[in-house]
Coordinates of C-alpha atoms and ligand atoms in Angstrom, one line a residue:
M205 CA 36.2 -15.8 -42.9
E206 CA 34.0 -14.8 -45.0
N207 CA 35.2 -17.7 -47.2
L208 CA 32.4 -19.0 -44.5
I209 CA 29.4 -18.2 -44.9
S210 CA 30.2 -17.5 -48.7
L211 CA 30.1 -21.3 -48.4
V212 CA 27.0 -22.1 -46.9
N213 CA 24.7 -19.4 -48.5
K214 CA 26.1 -21.8 -51.9
L215 CA 25.4 -24.7 -50.1
Q216 CA 21.3 -24.1 -49.2
R217 CA 21.0 -23.0 -52.5
A218 CA 22.2 -25.4 -53.6
C219 CA 19.8 -27.8 -51.6
T220 CA 16.9 -25.5 -52.5
A221 CA 17.3 -25.9 -56.2
L222 CA 17.0 -29.5 -55.3
G223 CA 13.7 -28.7 -52.7
D224 CA 15.8 -30.2 -50.4
H225 CA 14.1 -27.7 -47.6
G226 CA 13.5 -30.5 -44.9
E227 CA 10.3 -32.1 -45.4
E228 CA 9.2 -34.0 -48.3
S229 CA 12.7 -35.1 -48.2
A230 CA 12.9 -38.8 -46.0
L231 CA 17.2 -38.0 -46.5
P232 CA 19.1 -35.5 -43.2
T233 CA 19.1 -32.1 -44.9
L234 CA 21.9 -29.5 -45.6
W235 CA 19.3 -27.3 -45.3
D236 CA 18.8 -28.1 -41.6
S237 CA 22.1 -27.8 -39.9
L238 CA 22.7 -24.5 -41.9
P239 CA 22.6 -21.5 -39.9
A240 CA 20.2 -18.5 -40.7
I241 CA 18.8 -15.4 -39.1
A242 CA 15.4 -14.4 -38.6
V243 CA 13.5 -12.0 -38.1
V244 CA 9.8 -12.2 -35.5
G245 CA 8.2 -9.2 -33.8
G246 CA 4.6 -8.2 -34.3
Q247 CA 2.6 -6.5 -36.9
S248 CA 4.6 -2.9 -37.7
S249 CA 7.2 -3.4 -34.9
G250 CA 9.7 -3.1 -37.2
K251 CA 11.1 -6.3 -38.7
S252 CA 11.5 -5.1 -42.8
S253 CA 12.2 -2.2 -41.8
V254 CA 15.4 -3.5 -40.2
L255 CA 16.3 -5.9 -42.4
E256 CA 15.8 -3.4 -45.2
S257 CA 19.2 -1.0 -43.0
I258 CA 20.6 -4.3 -42.4
V259 CA 20.9 -5.1 -46.8
G260 CA 21.3 -1.1 -46.9
K261 CA 18.8 -1.0 -49.6
D262 CA 15.3 -0.4 -49.7
F263 CA 13.6 -3.3 -51.6
L264 CA 11.7 -4.7 -49.3
P265 CA 7.3 -4.2 -49.6
R266 CA 6.6 -1.8 -46.3
G267 CA 4.1 0.1 -44.1
S268 CA 1.5 -0.3 -41.2
G269 CA -1.0 -3.4 -41.3
I270 CA -0.1 -7.2 -42.8
V271 CA 2.5 -6.0 -45.9
T272 CA 5.0 -10.2 -45.3
R273 CA 2.3 -12.7 -45.8
R274 CA 5.2 -15.3 -47.3
P275 CA 8.2 -15.3 -45.8
L276 CA 11.7 -14.1 -47.9
V277 CA 14.5 -16.4 -47.6
L278 CA 16.7 -14.1 -48.4
Q279 CA 20.3 -14.9 -49.6
L280 CA 22.9 -11.8 -49.8
H281 CA 26.2 -12.2 -51.5
K282 CA 29.5 -9.4 -51.0
I283 CA 30.8 -8.9 -54.5
E284 CA 34.3 -7.5 -54.3
E285 CA 33.0 -5.2 -57.5
G286 CA 30.7 -4.9 -59.8
R287 CA 26.5 -2.7 -60.2
E288 CA 24.9 -4.9 -57.6
Y289 CA 22.1 -6.8 -58.3
A290 CA 19.2 -9.4 -56.9
E291 CA 18.1 -12.7 -58.6
F292 CA 14.3 -14.8 -57.1
M293 CA 14.7 -17.8 -57.6
H294 CA 11.6 -18.5 -59.2
L295 CA 12.9 -16.2 -62.1
P296 CA 16.0 -17.8 -63.2
R297 CA 18.8 -16.0 -63.9
K298 CA 16.6 -12.6 -64.7
K299 CA 18.8 -9.9 -62.8
F300 CA 17.4 -7.2 -61.0
T301 CA 18.7 -3.6 -60.5
D302 CA 16.5 -1.6 -59.8
F303 CA 15.9 -3.0 -56.6
A304 CA 11.6 -1.0 -57.3
Q305 CA 10.8 -3.7 -59.1
V306 CA 12.4 -6.0 -56.2
R307 CA 9.6 -5.5 -54.4
K308 CA 6.7 -5.2 -56.5
E309 CA 8.1 -8.1 -57.8
I310 CA 8.0 -9.4 -53.7
A311 CA 4.7 -8.5 -53.9
D312 CA 3.6 -9.6 -56.5
E313 CA 5.3 -12.9 -56.0
T314 CA 3.3 -12.8 -53.2
D315 CA 0.0 -12.1 -54.3
R316 CA 0.2 -14.8 -57.1
E317 CA 0.8 -17.5 -54.0
T318 CA -1.8 -16.3 -52.4
G319 CA -4.4 -13.7 -53.9
R320 CA -4.8 -10.1 -53.4
S321 CA -6.4 -10.9 -49.8
K322 CA -5.0 -10.8 -47.0
Q323 CA -4.5 -14.6 -46.9
I324 CA -0.7 -15.3 -45.1
S325 CA 1.1 -18.6 -47.1
S326 CA 3.7 -21.0 -45.8
V327 CA 6.6 -21.3 -48.7
P328 CA 9.4 -19.2 -48.7
I329 CA 9.6 -16.4 -51.7
H330 CA 13.7 -16.8 -52.2
L331 CA 16.0 -14.0 -53.7
S332 CA 19.7 -13.3 -53.7
I333 CA 21.1 -9.8 -53.1
Y334 CA 24.4 -9.7 -54.8
S335 CA 26.9 -6.4 -53.4
P336 CA 30.0 -4.7 -52.5
N337 CA 28.2 -3.2 -50.0
V338 CA 26.3 -6.4 -48.0
V339 CA 27.6 -8.7 -45.4
N340 CA 27.1 -11.9 -46.1
L341 CA 23.7 -13.5 -44.7
T342 CA 21.3 -16.0 -45.0
L343 CA 18.1 -13.4 -43.5
I344 CA 14.6 -14.1 -43.9
D345 CA 12.0 -12.2 -42.9
L346 CA 8.1 -13.4 -41.7
P347 CA 5.4 -12.1 -41.6
G348 CA 4.2 -10.5 -38.3
L349 CA 2.7 -12.0 -35.1
T350 CA -1.5 -10.4 -35.0
K351 CA -3.7 -10.9 -32.3
V352 CA -7.1 -10.4 -33.7
A353 CA -7.9 -11.6 -37.2
V354 CA -8.7 -8.3 -39.4
E355 CA -11.9 -7.8 -42.7
G356 CA -11.3 -10.5 -45.2
Q357 CA -9.2 -12.8 -43.0
P358 CA -10.0 -16.4 -41.4
D359 CA -10.0 -16.6 -37.9
S360 CA -7.1 -18.5 -37.5
I361 CA -4.9 -16.4 -39.3
V362 CA -3.9 -15.2 -36.0
Q363 CA -3.0 -18.7 -34.9
D364 CA -1.8 -20.1 -38.3
I365 CA 0.9 -17.0 -38.6
E366 CA 3.0 -17.7 -35.7
N367 CA 2.9 -21.8 -35.9
M368 CA 4.2 -20.7 -39.5
V369 CA 6.6 -17.7 -37.5
R370 CA 7.6 -21.3 -35.1
S371 CA 8.5 -23.9 -37.7
Y372 CA 11.0 -21.9 -38.8
I373 CA 12.4 -20.4 -35.1
E374 CA 12.2 -23.9 -33.6
K375 CA 14.9 -24.6 -35.2
P376 CA 17.7 -25.3 -33.6
N377 CA 20.5 -23.7 -36.5
C378 CA 18.3 -20.8 -36.6
I379 CA 19.8 -17.4 -34.9
I380 CA 16.5 -15.3 -34.2
L381 CA 16.7 -11.3 -34.5
A382 CA 13.6 -10.6 -31.6
I383 CA 11.4 -6.9 -33.5
S384 CA 10.6 -5.6 -30.0
P385 CA 9.5 -1.3 -30.8
A386 CA 9.6 0.6 -27.9
N387 CA 6.9 2.8 -28.2
Q388 CA 5.1 -0.4 -26.2
D389 CA 5.8 -1.9 -23.1
L390 CA 8.5 -4.6 -23.0
A391 CA 5.8 -7.1 -21.0
T392 CA 3.4 -7.3 -24.2
S393 CA 6.3 -7.7 -26.5
D394 CA 5.3 -11.0 -29.0
A395 CA 8.7 -11.6 -29.7
I396 CA 9.9 -11.8 -26.5
K397 CA 7.3 -14.5 -26.2
I398 CA 7.4 -16.3 -28.9
S399 CA 11.7 -16.8 -29.1
R400 CA 11.8 -17.7 -24.7
E401 CA 9.5 -19.9 -26.1
V402 CA 11.4 -21.5 -29.1
D403 CA 15.4 -20.3 -27.4
P404 CA 14.2 -20.3 -23.6
K405 CA 18.0 -19.8 -22.9
G406 CA 17.9 -16.8 -25.3
E407 CA 21.3 -18.6 -26.5
R408 CA 20.0 -18.1 -30.6
T409 CA 17.9 -15.2 -29.7
F410 CA 18.6 -10.8 -30.9
G411 CA 17.3 -8.0 -29.1
V412 CA 16.5 -5.3 -31.3
L413 CA 14.3 -2.8 -29.4
T414 CA 13.1 0.0 -33.1
K415 CA 11.6 3.3 -33.1
I416 CA 13.2 4.6 -30.4
D417 CA 13.2 8.2 -31.8
L418 CA 9.3 7.9 -31.1
M419 CA 9.2 7.4 -27.0
D420 CA 6.9 9.8 -25.3
K421 CA 8.9 12.4 -24.4
G422 CA 10.7 11.7 -21.0
T423 CA 11.4 8.6 -20.9
D424 CA 13.5 6.6 -22.7
A425 CA 15.3 2.8 -23.8
V426 CA 18.6 2.7 -21.8
D427 CA 17.5 0.4 -19.2
I428 CA 16.2 -2.0 -22.2
L429 CA 19.2 -1.1 -23.8
E430 CA 22.0 -1.5 -21.2
G431 CA 19.6 -5.3 -20.3
K432 CA 18.1 -4.3 -16.9
A433 CA 14.3 -5.0 -17.6
Y434 CA 15.3 -8.2 -19.9
K435 CA 18.3 -9.4 -20.1
L436 CA 19.0 -11.0 -23.2
Q437 CA 22.2 -13.4 -22.9
Y438 CA 23.5 -10.7 -26.2
P439 CA 23.4 -7.6 -25.5
W440 CA 20.4 -5.2 -27.2
I441 CA 20.5 -3.4 -30.3
G442 CA 18.9 0.1 -30.5
V443 CA 18.0 1.3 -33.7
V444 CA 16.3 3.9 -35.4
N445 CA 15.0 2.8 -39.4
R446 CA 12.8 5.3 -41.4
S447 CA 9.5 7.0 -40.6
Q448 CA 6.9 6.5 -42.7
A449 CA 7.5 10.0 -43.4
D450 CA 11.2 9.3 -44.8
I451 CA 9.9 6.7 -47.0
N452 CA 6.7 8.4 -48.7
K453 CA 9.3 11.4 -49.1
S454 CA 11.4 8.3 -50.4
V455 CA 14.8 9.8 -48.3
D456 CA 17.4 7.4 -48.9
M457 CA 19.2 4.4 -46.8
I458 CA 22.9 6.5 -47.0
A459 CA 21.4 9.5 -45.6
A460 CA 19.0 7.5 -42.9
R461 CA 21.9 5.3 -41.5
R462 CA 23.8 9.2 -41.5
R463 CA 20.7 10.1 -39.2
E464 CA 20.3 7.3 -36.9
R465 CA 24.6 7.2 -36.6
E466 CA 24.0 10.4 -34.9
Y467 CA 20.7 10.1 -33.3
F468 CA 22.8 7.8 -30.6
A469 CA 26.4 9.7 -31.4
N470 CA 24.1 12.9 -30.1
S471 CA 21.1 11.5 -27.5
P472 CA 22.7 12.5 -24.2
E473 CA 20.7 9.2 -23.1
Y474 CA 22.4 7.1 -25.3
K475 CA 26.5 8.9 -26.1
H476 CA 27.9 6.1 -23.7
L477 CA 26.0 2.9 -26.3
A478 CA 26.7 4.8 -29.7
H479 CA 29.3 2.0 -30.4
R480 CA 27.2 -0.6 -30.1
M481 CA 24.6 0.9 -31.4
G482 CA 22.9 1.0 -35.1
S483 CA 21.8 -1.0 -37.8
E484 CA 25.5 -1.5 -39.2
H485 CA 26.7 -2.2 -36.2
L486 CA 23.9 -5.1 -35.6
G487 CA 24.7 -5.6 -39.6
K488 CA 28.6 -6.9 -38.2
M489 CA 27.1 -8.4 -35.1
M490 CA 25.5 -10.7 -36.9
S491 CA 27.8 -12.0 -39.8
K492 CA 30.2 -12.8 -36.7
H493 CA 28.0 -14.7 -35.3
L494 CA 27.1 -16.1 -38.0
E495 CA 30.9 -17.0 -39.0
Q496 CA 30.8 -19.2 -35.0
V497 CA 28.5 -20.9 -35.6
I498 CA 29.4 -22.8 -38.4
K499 CA 32.2 -23.3 -37.5
S500 CA 31.3 -24.9 -34.6
R501 CA 28.7 -27.1 -36.5
I502 CA 31.4 -27.9 -39.7
P503 CA 32.3 -31.2 -37.9
G504 CA 28.1 -31.9 -37.4
I505 CA 28.0 -30.5 -41.0
Q506 CA 30.6 -32.8 -42.8
S507 CA 29.3 -36.5 -41.1
L508 CA 26.0 -35.3 -41.8
I509 CA 26.9 -34.7 -46.1
N510 CA 29.3 -38.2 -45.6
K511 CA 26.0 -40.9 -44.1
S512 CA 24.5 -38.8 -47.1
I513 CA 27.2 -39.6 -49.1
A514 CA 27.3 -43.5 -48.7
E515 CA 23.5 -44.0 -48.5
L516 CA 22.8 -42.2 -52.0
E517 CA 25.3 -44.5 -53.0
S518 CA 24.4 -48.2 -51.2
E519 CA 21.1 -46.7 -52.7
L520 CA 22.7 -46.4 -55.9
S521 CA 24.6 -49.9 -55.8
R522 CA 21.7 -50.8 -55.3
L523 CA 19.8 -50.2 -58.5
G524 CA 22.4 -51.2 -60.1
K525 CA 24.7 -49.7 -62.8
P526 CA 23.8 -47.1 -65.3
I527 CA 23.2 -48.7 -68.8
A528 CA 25.6 -48.4 -71.6
A529 CA 25.8 -45.6 -74.6
D530 CA 26.9 -47.8 -77.4
A531 CA 26.2 -51.1 -79.2
G532 CA 29.6 -52.2 -77.6
G533 CA 29.0 -51.3 -73.7
K534 CA 25.4 -52.9 -74.3
L535 CA 27.3 -56.1 -76.0
Y536 CA 29.8 -55.9 -72.7
M537 CA 26.8 -55.3 -70.1
I538 CA 24.1 -57.9 -71.2
M539 CA 27.7 -60.8 -72.0
E540 CA 28.8 -59.6 -68.0
I541 CA 24.8 -60.1 -66.6
C542 CA 24.7 -63.5 -68.4
R543 CA 28.4 -64.2 -67.4
V544 CA 27.5 -63.7 -63.3
F545 CA 24.2 -66.5 -64.2
D546 CA 26.1 -68.8 -65.8
Q547 CA 28.1 -69.5 -62.6
I548 CA 25.2 -68.9 -60.2
Y549 CA 23.9 -71.6 -62.7
K550 CA 26.3 -73.2 -62.5
E551 CA 27.8 -73.6 -58.4
H552 CA 24.2 -75.1 -58.1
L553 CA 25.4 -78.6 -60.2
D554 CA 28.4 -78.7 -58.1
G555 CA 27.3 -78.2 -54.7
V556 CA 28.2 -74.5 -54.2
R557 CA 24.6 -74.2 -53.6
P558 CA 22.0 -76.4 -53.0
G559 CA 19.4 -77.6 -56.0
G560 CA 22.1 -80.7 -57.8
E561 CA 21.5 -83.5 -55.4
K562 CA 19.1 -83.8 -56.4
V563 CA 20.1 -85.2 -59.7
Y564 CA 22.4 -88.3 -57.9
N565 CA 19.0 -88.6 -56.1
V566 CA 17.5 -89.5 -59.5
F567 CA 20.2 -92.3 -60.7
D568 CA 20.2 -93.6 -56.9
N569 CA 16.5 -93.8 -56.3
Q570 CA 14.1 -93.1 -58.7
L571 CA 15.5 -95.2 -61.9
P572 CA 16.7 -97.6 -59.4
A573 CA 13.4 -98.3 -58.5
A574 CA 11.6 -97.4 -61.8
L575 CA 13.3 -100.8 -62.9
K576 CA 12.4 -102.8 -60.0
R577 CA 9.0 -102.2 -61.4
L578 CA 9.4 -104.0 -63.9
Q579 CA 8.9 -106.7 -63.0
F580 CA 11.5 -109.0 -65.2
D581 CA 10.6 -112.5 -63.4
K582 CA 6.8 -112.0 -63.9
Q583 CA 7.6 -111.0 -67.7
L584 CA 9.5 -114.5 -67.7
S585 CA 6.8 -116.8 -66.1
M586 CA 6.5 -120.3 -67.4
E587 CA 3.3 -119.2 -69.5
N588 CA 5.6 -116.7 -71.4
V589 CA 7.7 -118.0 -71.7
R590 CA 6.0 -121.1 -73.5
K591 CA 3.9 -119.1 -75.3
L592 CA 6.7 -117.2 -76.8
I593 CA 8.9 -119.6 -76.8
T594 CA 5.7 -121.8 -78.8
E595 CA 5.7 -119.2 -81.4
A596 CA 8.9 -118.4 -82.2
D597 CA 8.7 -121.8 -83.3
G598 CA 6.4 -121.2 -85.9
Y599 CA 5.1 -124.7 -87.0
Q600 CA 8.5 -126.3 -87.1
P601 CA 9.3 -126.7 -83.0
H602 CA 12.6 -126.4 -82.9
L603 CA 15.7 -128.9 -83.1
I604 CA 18.1 -127.8 -80.4
A605 CA 17.6 -124.4 -78.9
P606 CA 15.5 -122.3 -78.9
E607 CA 16.9 -119.7 -80.6
Q608 CA 14.8 -117.6 -81.5
G609 CA 13.2 -117.9 -78.8
Y610 CA 14.9 -116.7 -76.8
R611 CA 15.8 -113.8 -79.4
R612 CA 12.8 -112.5 -78.0
L613 CA 12.2 -113.3 -75.4
I614 CA 15.4 -111.1 -73.8
E615 CA 14.3 -109.2 -76.9
S616 CA 10.4 -108.2 -75.4
S617 CA 12.1 -107.1 -71.3
L618 CA 15.2 -105.5 -72.9
V619 CA 12.8 -103.2 -74.6
S620 CA 10.6 -102.4 -71.7
I621 CA 14.4 -100.6 -70.0
R622 CA 12.7 -98.0 -72.1
G623 CA 10.3 -96.4 -70.5
P624 CA 12.1 -96.3 -67.3
A625 CA 15.2 -94.7 -69.2
E626 CA 13.4 -92.1 -70.8
A627 CA 11.7 -91.4 -67.1
A628 CA 15.3 -90.4 -65.8
V629 CA 16.1 -87.9 -69.1
D630 CA 14.0 -86.2 -68.2
A631 CA 13.3 -86.3 -64.3
V632 CA 17.2 -84.7 -64.8
H633 CA 15.4 -82.3 -68.2
A634 CA 12.7 -81.1 -65.0
I635 CA 15.9 -80.4 -62.7
L636 CA 18.1 -78.4 -64.6
K637 CA 15.2 -76.7 -65.5
E638 CA 14.2 -76.0 -62.2
L639 CA 17.6 -74.7 -61.4
V640 CA 16.9 -72.0 -63.8
H641 CA 14.9 -70.7 -62.2
K642 CA 16.5 -70.6 -59.1
A643 CA 19.6 -68.8 -60.5
I644 CA 17.8 -66.3 -62.7
N645 CA 16.7 -65.1 -59.3
E646 CA 19.5 -65.0 -57.9
T647 CA 21.3 -62.9 -60.4
L648 CA 20.4 -59.1 -58.9
E649 CA 21.1 -57.6 -62.0
L650 CA 18.3 -59.7 -63.9
K651 CA 15.9 -57.9 -61.6
Q652 CA 17.1 -54.4 -63.4
Y653 CA 16.7 -56.3 -67.0
P654 CA 12.6 -57.5 -67.2
S655 CA 12.6 -58.4 -70.7
L656 CA 17.2 -59.2 -70.9
R657 CA 15.4 -61.5 -67.8
V658 CA 12.7 -63.7 -70.1
E659 CA 15.2 -64.1 -72.8
V660 CA 18.0 -65.2 -71.0
G661 CA 15.7 -67.8 -69.0
N662 CA 14.2 -68.7 -73.0
A663 CA 17.6 -69.5 -74.4
A664 CA 17.6 -71.8 -71.6
F665 CA 15.3 -73.5 -71.5
D666 CA 15.8 -73.6 -75.4
S667 CA 19.3 -75.5 -74.2
L668 CA 18.3 -77.4 -71.9
D669 CA 15.7 -79.1 -74.3
R670 CA 18.0 -80.0 -77.0
M671 CA 19.7 -81.4 -74.5
K672 CA 17.5 -83.6 -73.7
E673 CA 16.9 -84.5 -77.0
S674 CA 20.5 -86.0 -77.4
S675 CA 20.2 -87.4 -74.0
K676 CA 17.4 -89.8 -74.8
K677 CA 18.5 -90.5 -77.8
A678 CA 21.6 -91.5 -77.0
T679 CA 20.7 -93.0 -73.8
L680 CA 18.0 -95.4 -75.5
Q681 CA 20.2 -96.1 -78.8
M682 CA 21.7 -98.0 -75.5
V683 CA 18.8 -99.9 -74.5
D684 CA 18.5 -100.5 -78.4
M685 CA 22.1 -101.5 -78.3
E686 CA 21.8 -104.1 -76.0
C687 CA 17.8 -106.1 -77.2
S688 CA 19.3 -105.3 -81.3
Y689 CA 23.0 -107.7 -79.8
L690 CA 23.5 -110.3 -76.9
T691 CA 26.4 -111.5 -75.4
V692 CA 26.9 -114.7 -76.7
D693 CA 29.5 -116.0 -74.0
F694 CA 26.9 -115.9 -71.3
F695 CA 25.1 -118.8 -73.9
R696 CA 28.1 -121.0 -74.1
K697 CA 29.1 -120.3 -70.0
L698 CA 25.5 -122.5 -69.9
P699 CA 25.1 -126.5 -69.0
Q700 CA 25.9 -127.7 -72.3
D701 CA 22.7 -130.3 -71.6
V702 CA 20.1 -127.7 -71.1
E703 CA 21.0 -126.8 -74.4
K704 CA 20.5 -130.0 -75.9
G705 CA 18.0 -130.5 -73.7
G706 CA 19.7 -133.6 -72.7
N707 CA 17.9 -135.8 -70.6
P708 CA 17.6 -138.5 -72.3
T709 CA 13.9 -138.3 -70.9
H710 CA 13.5 -135.5 -73.1
S711 CA 12.2 -136.3 -76.4
I712 CA 10.9 -133.6 -79.0
F713 CA 7.8 -133.8 -78.4
D714 CA 8.2 -133.5 -74.8
R715 CA 9.8 -130.1 -75.5
Y716 CA 7.4 -128.0 -73.7
N717 CA 7.4 -129.6 -70.9
D718 CA 7.8 -127.4 -67.1
S719 CA 10.8 -127.5 -65.9
Y720 CA 12.3 -127.2 -69.7
L721 CA 10.5 -124.4 -69.4
R722 CA 12.0 -123.2 -66.9
R723 CA 14.5 -123.6 -67.3
I724 CA 14.7 -121.3 -70.4
G725 CA 12.5 -118.8 -67.6
T726 CA 16.3 -118.8 -65.5
T727 CA 18.3 -119.1 -67.5
V728 CA 16.7 -115.6 -70.1
L729 CA 16.1 -114.3 -66.1
A730 CA 19.5 -114.1 -65.4
Y731 CA 20.5 -112.2 -68.7
V732 CA 18.5 -109.9 -68.6
N733 CA 18.6 -109.2 -65.0
M734 CA 23.2 -108.4 -66.3
V735 CA 22.6 -106.1 -68.7
C736 CA 19.8 -104.4 -66.4
A737 CA 21.9 -103.7 -63.8
S738 CA 24.9 -103.0 -66.4
L739 CA 22.2 -100.5 -68.1
R740 CA 21.0 -98.9 -64.6
N741 CA 25.3 -98.2 -64.4
S742 CA 25.6 -96.6 -68.1
I743 CA 22.3 -94.4 -68.3
P744 CA 23.7 -92.1 -65.0
K745 CA 26.6 -91.2 -67.4
S746 CA 24.4 -91.0 -70.8
I747 CA 22.4 -88.5 -69.0
V748 CA 25.4 -86.3 -67.0
Y749 CA 27.6 -86.6 -70.2
C750 CA 24.6 -85.1 -72.8
Q751 CA 23.1 -83.2 -70.1
V752 CA 24.3 -82.8 -67.1
R753 CA 27.9 -81.8 -68.6
E754 CA 26.7 -79.6 -71.9
A755 CA 24.2 -77.7 -68.8
K756 CA 27.9 -76.7 -67.3
R757 CA 29.5 -75.7 -71.1
S758 CA 27.3 -74.1 -73.1
L759 CA 23.5 -73.6 -72.1
L760 CA 24.2 -70.1 -72.7
D761 CA 26.2 -70.7 -75.9
H762 CA 23.7 -69.8 -78.7
F763 CA 22.3 -67.5 -76.8
F764 CA 25.7 -65.4 -77.1
T765 CA 26.0 -66.9 -80.8
E766 CA 22.5 -65.2 -81.7
L767 CA 23.8 -61.8 -79.3
G768 CA 26.6 -61.0 -81.3
K769 CA 24.7 -61.3 -85.3
K770 CA 21.6 -58.6 -83.4
E771 CA 22.1 -54.1 -83.6
S772 CA 22.2 -52.2 -81.4
K773 CA 18.3 -51.0 -81.1
Q774 CA 17.9 -55.1 -79.8
L775 CA 20.1 -54.6 -77.4
A776 CA 18.2 -51.7 -76.1
S777 CA 15.6 -53.6 -75.9
L778 CA 16.9 -56.7 -73.7
L779 CA 18.0 -53.4 -71.6
D780 CA 15.4 -52.2 -71.7
E781 CA 15.0 -50.9 -67.8
D782 CA 11.7 -50.4 -65.9
P783 CA 11.4 -46.7 -66.2
A784 CA 10.9 -46.0 -62.9
V785 CA 14.0 -46.8 -61.8
M786 CA 16.4 -45.3 -64.3
E787 CA 14.6 -42.1 -62.8
R788 CA 15.5 -42.5 -59.5
R789 CA 19.4 -43.3 -60.7
T790 CA 18.9 -40.2 -62.6
A791 CA 17.5 -38.2 -58.7
L792 CA 20.1 -39.5 -56.5
A793 CA 23.1 -39.0 -58.8
K794 CA 22.3 -35.0 -59.4
R795 CA 22.0 -35.5 -55.4
L796 CA 24.9 -37.1 -54.8
E797 CA 27.0 -34.6 -57.1
L798 CA 25.4 -32.2 -55.2
Y799 CA 26.7 -34.3 -52.1
R800 CA 29.8 -34.5 -53.1
S801 CA 30.1 -31.0 -54.4
A802 CA 30.1 -29.8 -50.9
Q803 CA 32.2 -32.3 -49.2
A804 CA 34.5 -30.8 -51.7
E805 CA 33.9 -28.0 -50.2
I806 CA 33.2 -27.7 -46.6
D807 CA 36.4 -30.4 -46.6
A808 CA 38.3 -27.6 -47.8
V809 CA 36.5 -24.8 -45.6
A810 CA 38.0 -27.4 -42.5
W811 CA 41.6 -28.2 -43.5
A812 CA 41.9 -24.7 -43.6
K813 CA 41.2 -23.7 -40.0
Ligands
GDP993 P1 7.2 -4.9 -39.5 O1 5.1 -5.3 -40.3 O2 7.6 -6.0 -39.0 O3 7.4 -5.3 -41.7 O4 7.5 -2.6 -40.1 P2 7.9 -2.8 -41.3 O5 9.1 -2.7 -41.2 O6 6.9 -2.3 -42.5 O7 7.6 -1.1 -40.3 C1 6.1 0.0 -40.2 C2 6.4 0.2 -40.4 O8 7.3 1.5 -39.6 C3 7.1 1.6 -41.7 O9 6.3 2.4 -41.9 C4 8.0 1.6 -41.1 O10 8.3 3.2 -41.8 C5 7.5 2.4 -39.0 N1 9.3 2.6 -38.6 C6 10.0 1.3 -38.4 N2 10.5 0.8 -37.3 C7 10.7 2.4 -37.3 C8 11.9 3.3 -36.9 O11 12.9 2.9 -35.5 N3 11.1 5.1 -36.6 C9 10.0 4.8 -37.2 N4 9.8 6.1 -36.1 N5 9.1 4.2 -37.7 C10 9.6 3.2 -37.7
MG994 MG1 7.2 -6.2 -43.0

């Protein structure tokens, strides 16, 4: 079962190393769910002495007045063999084998935080002791409770100490060692008062009576030790620590323990209680109790760890993968991200995501409306027909049919289709660009890399610009083709008299009369309408072929080619993540590692049961 406590110590140390004290961190912490033992009591009631004798070492500053001015978190680690040593967390890798030096370092470190005043600080000192002569325990030495501020202390000190002590012992996982001196009335015990406040049922409070040897002659502590004076859930334990005179004479711990044993065994009042008195017994009892508590907490700790791991993992996956170290990995990563973007873009065009329907709207509404606005009938009004035919004839009026006039009339109408055709190309281009914006915003992977995001966007726009140019060329070419060669059949099938001016009253001199011109106008309008209807169908085909289809096929092709030529450094600059994100990921990964190893260890213990 010692594994159990050593596991707890391990976890607790790991948590503390990560700054995982439970106060500042938003994540639930291991610290809060792990048990520890804290000593509480009035000033000079013997708290530090009790701790020392549990440890079996002289190492704590003791004495009258306010000596302990910062919480001391003490972890005892049992080692199988070897020389015992101590380590402070603020001095990693420095092994203390001289315990007088440990005491000095505690005092110095206290002064570093509080100055040489009688001020207190709630910042704990962490100390680990490795020894074959201890049981595995985590103990917390706290400043003593006082009643009044003395010279050099602020008035708030009484309340400050009480609040600090309470902050440690109110945690439900804290086992309280309530220290009361036997030479004072139990009714005035600060330890009992504050522990009852945070643990009214006494479920985690152990009563320790010190200074039994200092009781007035003729009085004894039997009533208290038998639980008759003040009943606690667990039996009271009496101890006899070294007096100030012993300390001054450097009476060692072994001698002190032997004397304590003898004291209880030889006092007629306490003989019958001797088997459950003394510091050694206290240490064993604490260890046993701690084991039970931890055992009952294992499932809770496991679920806490599992929950934290799940949370860390989900945040990590939100942050995205870390950047690959080598050029190949980086290239692969960029390609993967681009592929995701490309896929999303296609989905917009294919109707899986919205936006593609706007292209059809151009073909179905915008283009026909623009063609209609050309108003060919007005372009081919009789006046215009007369003007153009006359101009085309020049000085020599046409003889049979106004061939040149026809051509000019048709050409001048068809040329105006270029406008709507070009507008349709531009409209589709604008839609395709808008979809690039959308797809970029929807590609979560791109959020992580601002530079790549800009580059991919620019590359896509460049491609679309190129496609627009080729589409414009192809589309206008179709219009121009209609201008450059007319459908001969259309005219051959017309009634012959129109062509020949076959009306007998129609002399060569009145060839420009109204009905003749109107007939020419009607014929040209019919032809232009026919061509316009056919272009109305073929312009969308050309646009889709040159722009939409190409965008789906090769939006990033050019970008990929360029990418292949880039060196590792340039690739890295594309993947320049926000440094805050990188830091957060590293921190999360480190924490995740801690929780994972904690999980593995605690699972092993849980299954071994
Ligand atoms: P703390 O302020 O509660 O940490 O008390 P300390 O452990 O520093 O002890 C205060 C003084 O009381 C020291 O001089 C100790 O030697 C003395 N003392 C503590 N416990 C006992 C005890 O059981 N018997 C005797 N005779 N003196 C004790
Ligand atoms: Mg003390």
